[in-house]
Amino acid sequence: MMPARAQPANRPARTRDAGRAALLLSLGMLLACEADADGEIEDDVEAVPTAETPAEEIAAGGAATALPSPPVPPPPPHPLEPWPGLRAPASAGDRVYSKVRFLWIRPQPRPSRVWLGYLSLGDGVPVKGGDAETAYAGPGHGRGCQAWYAIEPTGYVCAGDDATLDPEDPDVVALRSHAADRSDPWPYAYGESLEVPVYHQLPAPRKQAFREPALARHLDAVADARQVPAADRPERFAGVDLSPGREPVPELLLLPPGGRTVQTRVANGSTLAFVRRFQHEDRAFLMTWDRGFVPADKVRPYPRSSFSGVALGGVRGGNGVALPLGWVRRDEPARAYRRDPDGRLTASGRSWPRLAHIPLTGSEVSQDERRYLETSDGAWVPATAVVVAARTDDVPLQIRRATEGHRTWLDISIEDGTLVAYENLTPVYATLISPGRGGLPQPGIPTLDTASTPTGVFSVLAKLVTATMVSGSNSSLVHAEVQFTQNISGPYALHGAYWHDRWGHKKSGGCVNLAPRDALRVFEWTYPRLPEGWHAMRSITPHADWASPTLVYLHR
């Protein structure tokens, strides 16, 4: 039950300063992207410092606060799966639901510069003990804040205009149905903008004609393109879904300013995240994750990569696969060879496709000045056709000292584009990644200038289910709600990449791109564990299931 003395209103007051919406868009962990020579958005390379997230705090992992020694967690039940307890099914008790993109979780029941994490649109988190009466922490102060509540597993949020404890609130019901699906490698649907306008309300034809130059010619071209097979359509419509929307018009919500987009357009080549496709009068529209409306005929949805890594053997789910492991990262297939009776290797007529993994024995031979690697099924593959993920012999001392007890860490090769996940010194997962297109850092040149991935041992500083990334050189270019982001050093992060399928190749602006399926799996496995219901957290947030953050070793 909610204490009557500070009961938040079921429907939010609409009197807050609309300018705060623009401020909220820039808060949290907004990372920057880098565009390549073709103008394609690549990756995050620069954190945006704000009053809420000072750059020095992001880089250092938070204010200099004494933290308790982390407990040693029990061994996991399955490699790359969460430990039990932290992500248990939601309780039937009271919860706080967010109506805004950033509902800050504070260390004390009062406003401050320090944040432990945040909830986003439609997220709900259990209150402490499951009972709002006992979780009540005192009256709020500040515009829109009516009451502070303690939440699980730690921290406080303020209910009022931006959040409510009423699960039947109409806004909450609608937002929950379109909240980020954190169990899916694609928490939202994603697409590329073809200079798409963003409407804050469903637009009448006259409004569309005003906002979209040459709209009549564009709609005529859409009608003509619908009459021919997709393969024969003009390039401008390649991959664009021109079919009518099949869902009804969504309910319009009276959200607080921080609950909806402030964008008026999405620049050409930028990306957007959307949650619904529907028909409005004679045109199909998409509803973006932050409740904007965009014409579907100006968005090119991204195809979904089927690639994922491999659980390594000796454990449940590992299928007996062990290192070394080869990956075909070239576009052409890798040809298989067999040994003839005279001992020479000749083509066997079979091959492995792009992105296939090939278990290896570790043995190799040379023939005609070419190296061949033996596969676990007795075949041979040219060494130049694969990259190899192998157990590292060069474990940094910092990691060796940390692997007393139970410790997780990632071994990432920038040149090979491989990642191996370790529990102590046991490899449990291997996959391909896409590092910075500049490769290794160049002496004396900032990595941001060369789109290089930094080397060294880092730790996970913050985890975000999704995070918007903007271009450091052109802030109009964005990647919307990039999935499963793990900040490791200043502007650099590990995160999913829904916009390409070039695993193993140097592709990003400096961060480590993971295939969406790998991004989710690694995100769930690394420390700190994201508490149930939270959208983001920082590693300065100790709680009962807290342990030392996962280490990340980036090297040649």
XYZ file of C-alpha atoms in Angstrom:
556
model
C 0.000 0.000 0.000
C 1.099 3.550 -0.669
C 1.337 5.974 2.280
C -1.460 8.506 2.056
C 0.761 11.352 3.251
C 2.779 11.358 0.024
C 0.681 9.585 -2.524
C 1.846 10.320 -6.088
C -0.888 11.298 -8.464
C -2.145 8.565 -10.759
C -2.075 10.967 -13.696
C 0.940 13.268 -13.911
C 0.591 17.016 -13.762
C 1.487 18.572 -17.144
C 2.995 21.777 -15.807
C 6.698 21.002 -15.980
C 9.054 23.070 -18.066
C 9.109 21.590 -21.584
C 12.712 22.683 -21.973
C 13.709 19.972 -19.493
C 12.950 17.385 -22.181
C 15.883 18.606 -24.230
C 18.103 18.413 -21.161
C 17.000 14.882 -20.377
C 17.879 13.770 -23.885
C 21.517 14.555 -23.156
C 21.680 12.900 -19.750
C 22.797 9.430 -18.812
C 25.349 7.454 -20.747
C 25.113 9.120 -24.144
C 28.076 7.930 -26.143
C 29.347 9.359 -29.389
C 29.720 7.768 -32.802
C 32.222 8.144 -35.570
C 31.333 8.336 -39.268
C 33.552 6.679 -41.850
C 34.583 8.078 -45.197
C 31.270 7.050 -46.736
C 29.313 8.864 -44.050
C 28.246 5.611 -42.441
C 27.876 5.800 -38.699
C 30.303 3.477 -37.076
C 30.571 3.609 -33.319
C 30.907 5.455 -30.076
C 34.107 7.385 -29.477
C 33.331 10.234 -27.134
C 31.292 10.422 -23.957
C 29.095 13.487 -23.553
C 29.761 15.047 -20.128
C 26.765 16.601 -18.403
C 25.832 17.913 -15.021
C 24.439 14.471 -14.237
C 27.385 12.459 -15.521
C 30.668 14.380 -15.199
C 33.262 13.021 -17.618
C 35.767 12.440 -14.858
C 33.227 10.343 -12.948
C 32.437 8.216 -15.992
C 36.107 7.575 -16.629
C 36.841 6.764 -13.009
C 33.708 4.723 -12.488
C 32.199 7.225 -10.074
C 33.099 9.379 -7.135
C 35.907 8.254 -4.863
C 33.798 6.336 -2.395
C 35.012 3.507 -0.176
C 33.261 0.349 -1.266
C 32.950 -2.900 0.659
C 35.117 -5.805 -0.384
C 33.216 -7.828 -2.990
C 32.005 -11.262 -1.956
C 33.208 -14.244 -3.947
C 30.212 -15.456 -5.996
C 29.360 -19.126 -6.403
C 30.265 -20.850 -9.673
C 27.703 -20.294 -12.448
C 25.279 -23.060 -13.389
C 26.101 -22.586 -17.066
C 28.798 -20.627 -18.901
C 27.682 -17.168 -20.000
C 24.453 -17.381 -18.081
C 23.583 -15.224 -15.062
C 24.166 -16.478 -11.554
C 20.930 -17.335 -9.729
C 19.344 -14.888 -7.336
C 19.868 -11.473 -8.853
C 17.566 -11.912 -11.835
C 14.912 -13.978 -10.075
C 11.329 -13.668 -11.323
C 9.642 -10.437 -10.355
C 7.889 -10.492 -7.015
C 4.186 -9.892 -6.696
C 4.822 -6.868 -4.508
C 4.638 -3.169 -5.287
C 6.796 -1.658 -7.999
C 7.753 1.784 -9.250
C 7.145 2.356 -12.973
C 8.956 4.930 -15.083
C 7.160 7.265 -17.483
C 10.335 8.974 -18.668
C 13.476 7.996 -20.523
C 15.706 8.654 -17.525
C 14.321 7.986 -14.047
C 17.453 8.373 -11.951
C 18.315 5.997 -9.138
C 20.042 7.955 -6.371
C 22.168 6.667 -3.482
C 20.096 8.725 -1.019
C 16.429 9.834 -1.058
C 17.237 13.297 -2.374
C 18.388 14.906 -5.649
C 22.147 14.810 -6.235
C 24.787 14.729 -8.948
C 25.534 11.082 -8.209
C 23.446 8.345 -9.795
C 23.609 4.591 -9.380
C 21.532 3.740 -12.443
C 18.229 4.590 -14.051
C 14.941 3.203 -15.319
C 13.603 4.012 -18.765
C 10.208 4.109 -20.461
C 7.952 1.360 -19.130
C 10.560 -0.130 -16.788
C 9.340 -1.247 -13.380
C 11.481 -2.085 -10.368
C 10.410 -3.731 -7.088
C 10.315 -1.501 -4.043
C 12.310 -2.606 -1.042
C 10.681 -5.589 0.597
C 7.867 -5.599 -1.960
C 5.757 -3.158 0.085
C 5.546 0.544 -0.786
C 4.503 1.386 2.793
C 7.757 0.085 4.257
C 9.796 1.261 1.245
C 8.612 4.849 1.645
C 11.672 6.987 2.337
C 10.207 10.426 2.760
C 8.458 13.242 0.920
C 9.978 14.473 -2.292
C 11.150 17.960 -2.971
C 11.632 19.650 -6.288
C 9.159 20.118 -9.074
C 7.304 16.914 -9.979
C 8.768 14.816 -7.148
C 6.221 13.761 -4.552
C 7.709 10.815 -2.666
C 10.976 8.863 -2.440
C 10.988 5.071 -2.283
C 13.753 2.572 -1.608
C 14.055 0.042 -4.415
C 15.661 -3.365 -4.896
C 18.475 -4.105 -4.530
C 19.656 -0.603 -3.553
C 19.014 3.090 -4.154
C 16.022 5.410 -4.249
C 13.714 6.803 -6.930
C 11.171 9.583 -6.758
C 7.539 8.998 -7.715
C 5.340 11.812 -8.935
C 5.084 13.231 -12.442
C 7.803 10.950 -13.847
C 6.935 7.683 -12.093
C 4.062 5.955 -10.356
C 3.329 2.922 -8.202
C 0.008 2.347 -9.959
C 0.394 -0.655 -12.322
C -2.977 0.175 -13.913
C -2.018 3.732 -14.819
C -3.002 3.994 -18.524
C 0.362 5.479 -19.483
C 2.225 2.739 -17.631
C 0.154 -0.017 -19.239
C 0.879 1.382 -22.717
C 4.570 1.985 -22.032
C 5.109 -1.480 -20.539
C 3.813 -3.090 -23.727
C 6.547 -1.348 -25.720
C 9.402 -1.272 -23.218
C 12.818 -2.557 -24.270
C 12.788 -6.361 -24.374
C 15.981 -7.074 -22.462
C 15.687 -10.818 -23.099
C 15.904 -10.319 -26.875
C 19.141 -9.591 -28.781
C 17.143 -6.812 -30.461
C 15.370 -4.946 -27.619
C 13.663 -2.847 -30.306
C 13.289 -3.023 -34.070
C 15.898 -0.916 -35.873
C 16.207 0.852 -39.206
C 18.221 3.384 -41.191
C 16.776 6.851 -41.706
C 16.255 8.133 -45.238
C 16.018 11.731 -43.990
C 12.908 10.913 -42.000
C 10.863 13.571 -40.161
C 9.741 12.889 -36.591
C 6.207 13.900 -35.685
C 5.195 14.336 -32.068
C 1.535 13.762 -32.908
C -0.132 11.886 -35.727
C 0.162 14.332 -38.647
C -2.614 15.423 -40.948
C -1.808 15.406 -44.703
C -1.346 19.187 -44.656
C 1.230 18.893 -41.844
C 3.106 16.189 -43.741
C 3.203 18.294 -46.900
C 4.617 21.214 -44.900
C 7.299 19.131 -43.159
C 8.328 16.957 -46.110
C 9.425 18.810 -49.276
C 8.336 17.188 -52.540
C 6.039 14.831 -50.632
C 3.636 14.400 -53.543
C 6.429 13.195 -55.854
C 7.716 10.881 -53.106
C 4.300 9.275 -52.555
C 3.873 8.826 -56.313
C 7.251 7.043 -56.392
C 6.135 4.839 -53.492
C 2.951 3.907 -55.347
C 4.942 3.041 -58.498
C 7.475 0.967 -56.522
C 4.683 -1.096 -54.979
C 3.688 -2.287 -58.449
C 7.001 -4.050 -59.175
C 8.894 -6.861 -57.392
C 11.131 -5.719 -54.543
C 14.276 -6.699 -56.506
C 13.310 -4.345 -59.356
C 12.541 -1.288 -57.267
C 14.694 1.869 -57.413
C 17.739 1.835 -55.122
C 16.172 4.459 -52.863
C 13.555 1.880 -51.850
C 15.905 -1.104 -51.487
C 15.002 -2.888 -48.264
C 12.188 -0.452 -47.437
C 8.889 -2.044 -46.398
C 6.265 -0.329 -48.553
C 3.341 -2.488 -47.451
C 0.431 -0.951 -45.536
C 0.566 -0.936 -41.752
C -1.569 -3.710 -40.293
C -1.914 -2.498 -36.714
C -4.349 0.149 -35.522
C -3.268 3.642 -34.580
C -1.581 3.593 -31.138
C -3.034 5.368 -28.166
C -1.712 8.895 -27.704
C -0.239 9.305 -24.226
C -0.072 12.451 -22.087
C 3.457 11.815 -20.874
C 5.630 14.228 -18.913
C 8.207 16.159 -20.974
C 10.950 13.627 -20.271
C 8.758 10.831 -21.589
C 8.818 11.516 -25.302
C 11.221 12.448 -28.056
C 12.260 16.041 -28.750
C 13.707 15.207 -32.170
C 12.104 16.725 -35.240
C 14.056 14.660 -37.783
C 16.537 11.809 -38.014
C 19.434 12.688 -40.303
C 19.998 10.661 -43.422
C 22.116 7.614 -42.590
C 21.345 7.767 -38.885
C 19.432 4.968 -37.224
C 16.247 4.770 -35.227
C 14.625 2.284 -32.893
C 10.936 1.594 -33.234
C 8.329 -0.563 -31.518
C 5.244 -0.556 -33.722
C 4.176 -0.279 -37.363
C 0.655 0.969 -38.043
C -1.562 2.598 -40.649
C -2.495 6.283 -40.327
C -4.948 7.332 -43.021
C -3.245 6.487 -46.360
C 0.290 5.981 -45.067
C 2.177 3.482 -42.890
C 3.978 4.920 -39.871
C 6.399 3.650 -37.238
C 6.234 4.539 -33.559
C 9.736 5.095 -32.224
C 10.854 3.763 -28.862
C 10.417 7.261 -27.364
C 6.906 7.822 -28.731
C 7.684 9.713 -31.925
C 5.961 8.939 -35.247
C 7.864 8.554 -38.529
C 6.754 7.574 -42.053
C 7.641 3.921 -42.716
C 8.383 4.641 -46.379
C 11.458 6.636 -45.317
C 12.999 3.968 -43.078
C 15.104 0.993 -44.222
C 14.828 -1.783 -41.578
C 18.069 -3.607 -40.826
C 18.278 -7.345 -41.485
C 19.087 -9.358 -38.386
C 22.417 -11.125 -38.122
C 22.176 -14.819 -37.329
C 25.799 -14.993 -36.175
C 26.734 -15.992 -32.634
C 29.732 -17.441 -30.850
C 30.378 -20.878 -29.402
C 30.235 -22.178 -25.836
C 33.444 -24.070 -25.138
C 33.624 -27.698 -24.050
C 33.773 -29.575 -20.816
C 30.671 -27.789 -19.503
C 26.959 -28.166 -19.996
C 26.016 -26.533 -23.276
C 29.590 -26.562 -24.555
C 29.141 -29.471 -26.998
C 32.733 -30.526 -26.435
C 34.175 -27.628 -28.485
C 37.550 -26.421 -27.237
C 40.268 -23.980 -28.217
C 41.931 -23.480 -30.636
C 39.017 -22.501 -32.824
C 39.150 -21.099 -36.347
C 36.664 -18.648 -37.838
C 36.052 -17.919 -41.497
C 35.856 -14.145 -41.621
C 36.502 -13.694 -45.350
C 33.563 -13.349 -47.727
C 34.579 -16.396 -49.759
C 34.260 -19.930 -48.342
C 37.292 -21.645 -46.810
C 38.203 -24.742 -48.822
C 38.793 -28.019 -47.020
C 41.790 -30.192 -47.910
C 42.527 -33.865 -47.354
C 45.790 -35.799 -47.300
C 46.359 -38.089 -50.296
C 48.088 -41.491 -49.995
C 51.315 -39.836 -51.129
C 51.037 -37.379 -48.226
C 50.145 -34.273 -50.219
C 47.160 -32.081 -49.377
C 44.554 -31.684 -52.116
C 41.168 -29.966 -52.207
C 38.437 -32.260 -50.899
C 35.562 -30.559 -52.685
C 33.900 -29.283 -49.526
C 34.234 -25.945 -47.784
C 33.179 -23.876 -44.789
C 30.998 -20.780 -45.340
C 31.696 -17.282 -44.098
C 31.474 -16.924 -40.295
C 31.629 -20.691 -39.736
C 33.674 -21.867 -36.768
C 36.131 -24.728 -37.262
C 37.471 -26.722 -34.272
C 41.225 -27.204 -34.664
C 43.707 -29.676 -33.180
C 46.616 -27.244 -32.923
C 48.681 -29.174 -35.480
C 49.842 -27.581 -38.728
C 51.895 -28.439 -41.825
C 53.520 -26.466 -44.621
C 53.162 -27.279 -48.301
C 54.319 -25.163 -51.247
C 55.122 -22.326 -48.807
C 51.563 -22.315 -47.451
C 50.495 -23.229 -43.933
C 47.576 -25.566 -43.281
C 45.814 -26.144 -39.963
C 44.403 -29.507 -38.970
C 40.717 -29.583 -38.076
C 39.206 -31.822 -35.423
C 37.568 -34.025 -38.091
C 40.885 -34.756 -39.824
C 40.616 -32.180 -42.624
C 42.982 -29.286 -43.263
C 42.226 -25.599 -43.833
C 44.613 -22.938 -45.195
C 45.868 -20.745 -42.362
C 45.176 -17.653 -44.453
C 41.481 -18.593 -44.712
C 40.742 -18.342 -40.980
C 41.524 -16.381 -37.847
C 42.260 -18.436 -34.792
C 41.050 -17.958 -31.228
C 43.467 -19.788 -28.945
C 44.151 -19.936 -25.238
C 46.350 -16.963 -24.445
C 49.790 -17.584 -22.966
C 50.247 -13.905 -22.181
C 47.810 -13.351 -19.304
C 48.571 -9.960 -17.709
C 49.708 -10.054 -14.107
C 46.706 -7.919 -13.117
C 44.380 -10.667 -14.316
C 46.444 -13.525 -12.874
C 46.273 -11.900 -9.456
C 42.532 -11.353 -9.837
C 41.729 -14.968 -10.707
C 42.132 -16.239 -7.175
C 38.643 -17.416 -6.258
C 36.188 -16.765 -9.094
C 36.792 -13.984 -11.604
C 35.485 -13.298 -15.097
C 37.487 -11.609 -17.831
C 37.502 -11.144 -21.597
C 40.498 -11.697 -23.862
C 40.070 -9.604 -27.042
C 42.439 -9.563 -30.009
C 42.162 -6.367 -32.049
C 44.097 -7.648 -35.058
C 42.331 -11.018 -35.244
C 38.905 -9.737 -34.232
C 38.319 -12.487 -31.680
C 36.941 -12.596 -28.143
C 37.359 -15.372 -25.581
C 35.503 -15.251 -22.267
C 37.245 -16.761 -19.243
C 36.187 -17.858 -15.800
C 39.446 -17.716 -13.898
C 41.811 -19.325 -16.441
C 39.163 -21.535 -18.063
C 37.860 -20.378 -21.463
C 34.075 -20.746 -21.670
C 33.013 -18.854 -24.810
C 34.562 -17.667 -28.080
C 33.324 -15.429 -30.862
C 34.238 -12.807 -33.457
C 34.049 -9.072 -32.810
C 34.605 -5.921 -34.863
C 37.168 -3.522 -33.330
C 38.091 0.008 -34.401
C 38.731 0.404 -38.108
C 42.025 2.107 -37.243
C 43.265 -1.090 -35.642
C 45.927 -0.740 -32.967
C 46.730 2.652 -31.424
C 49.503 4.667 -33.075
C 52.200 6.064 -30.774
C 51.667 9.713 -29.936
C 48.279 9.965 -31.693
C 45.009 9.933 -29.716
C 42.961 6.849 -30.449
C 39.951 9.058 -31.189
C 41.826 10.595 -34.119
C 42.593 7.236 -35.721
C 39.418 5.298 -34.825
C 41.657 2.817 -33.012
C 40.755 0.538 -30.136
C 42.830 1.187 -26.988
C 44.968 -1.604 -25.566
C 45.410 -2.619 -21.957
C 43.411 -4.068 -19.084
C 40.122 -2.325 -18.322
C 37.039 -3.126 -16.278
C 33.315 -2.782 -16.846
C 32.383 0.648 -15.477
C 28.714 0.804 -16.427
C 26.093 -1.364 -18.133
C 23.127 -0.111 -20.154
C 20.411 -2.211 -21.768
C 20.313 0.375 -24.555
C 22.142 3.666 -25.071
C 21.920 6.320 -27.770
C 25.241 7.125 -29.425
C 25.998 10.343 -31.267
C 28.769 11.340 -33.638
C 31.648 13.248 -32.103
C 32.218 15.083 -35.385
C 28.585 15.475 -36.411
C 26.025 15.384 -33.633
C 23.165 15.040 -36.134
C 24.264 11.460 -36.836
C 23.105 8.957 -34.239
C 22.769 5.293 -33.479
C 19.501 4.953 -31.588
C 19.352 2.751 -28.490
C 22.385 0.562 -29.130
C 21.832 -2.706 -27.311
C 23.723 -4.148 -24.349
C 26.369 -1.479 -23.910
C 29.216 -1.971 -21.426
C 31.391 1.074 -20.846
C 35.021 0.116 -20.138
C 37.086 3.302 -20.396
C 35.913 6.870 -20.912
C 34.180 6.838 -24.298
C 34.951 3.213 -25.147
C 32.544 0.326 -24.741
C 31.583 -3.174 -25.749
C 28.152 -3.182 -27.353
C 25.884 -4.803 -29.895
C 25.858 -3.554 -33.475
C 22.561 -4.024 -35.274
C 23.687 -2.079 -38.357
C 26.305 -4.437 -39.844
C 27.332 -8.087 -40.141
C 31.115 -7.741 -40.647
C 32.276 -9.757 -37.655
C 36.021 -10.186 -37.449
C 36.660 -7.077 -39.553
C 37.827 -3.674 -38.321
C 34.623 -1.690 -38.508
C 33.963 0.580 -35.541
C 35.111 4.010 -34.454
C 37.126 2.463 -31.608
C 34.700 0.419 -29.549
C 34.237 -3.334 -29.646
C 31.210 -4.301 -31.742
C 29.522 -7.602 -30.933
C 26.864 -9.444 -32.891
C 23.500 -8.845 -31.172
C 23.196 -12.438 -29.926
C 26.704 -12.285 -28.474
C 26.118 -8.818 -27.019
C 23.161 -10.076 -24.972
C 24.929 -13.225 -23.813
C 28.117 -11.465 -22.763
C 26.112 -8.649 -21.120
C 24.259 -11.146 -18.937
C 27.496 -12.927 -18.015
C 29.757 -10.033 -17.049
C 29.884 -8.266 -13.709
C 28.301 -6.159 -12.370
C 24.974 -7.887 -12.779
C 22.193 -5.561 -13.874
C 19.485 -5.724 -11.187
C 16.023 -6.811 -12.199
C 14.034 -3.938 -13.678
C 16.987 -1.540 -14.010
C 17.804 -0.126 -17.449
C 21.337 0.917 -16.533
C 23.747 0.813 -13.619
C 27.236 1.964 -12.725
C 29.864 -0.251 -11.171
C 29.904 1.900 -8.043
C 26.597 0.282 -7.056
C 27.314 -2.448 -4.484
C 24.536 -4.757 -3.366
C 24.102 -8.278 -2.038
C 25.023 -9.907 -5.356
C 27.707 -7.411 -6.263
C 31.189 -8.607 -7.169
C 34.283 -7.103 -8.730
C 33.608 -5.895 -12.272
C 34.650 -8.117 -15.158
C 38.099 -7.310 -16.573
C 38.632 -6.700 -20.284
C 42.060 -7.356 -21.828
C 42.478 -5.618 -25.212
C 45.653 -6.417 -27.103
C 47.146 -7.047 -30.525
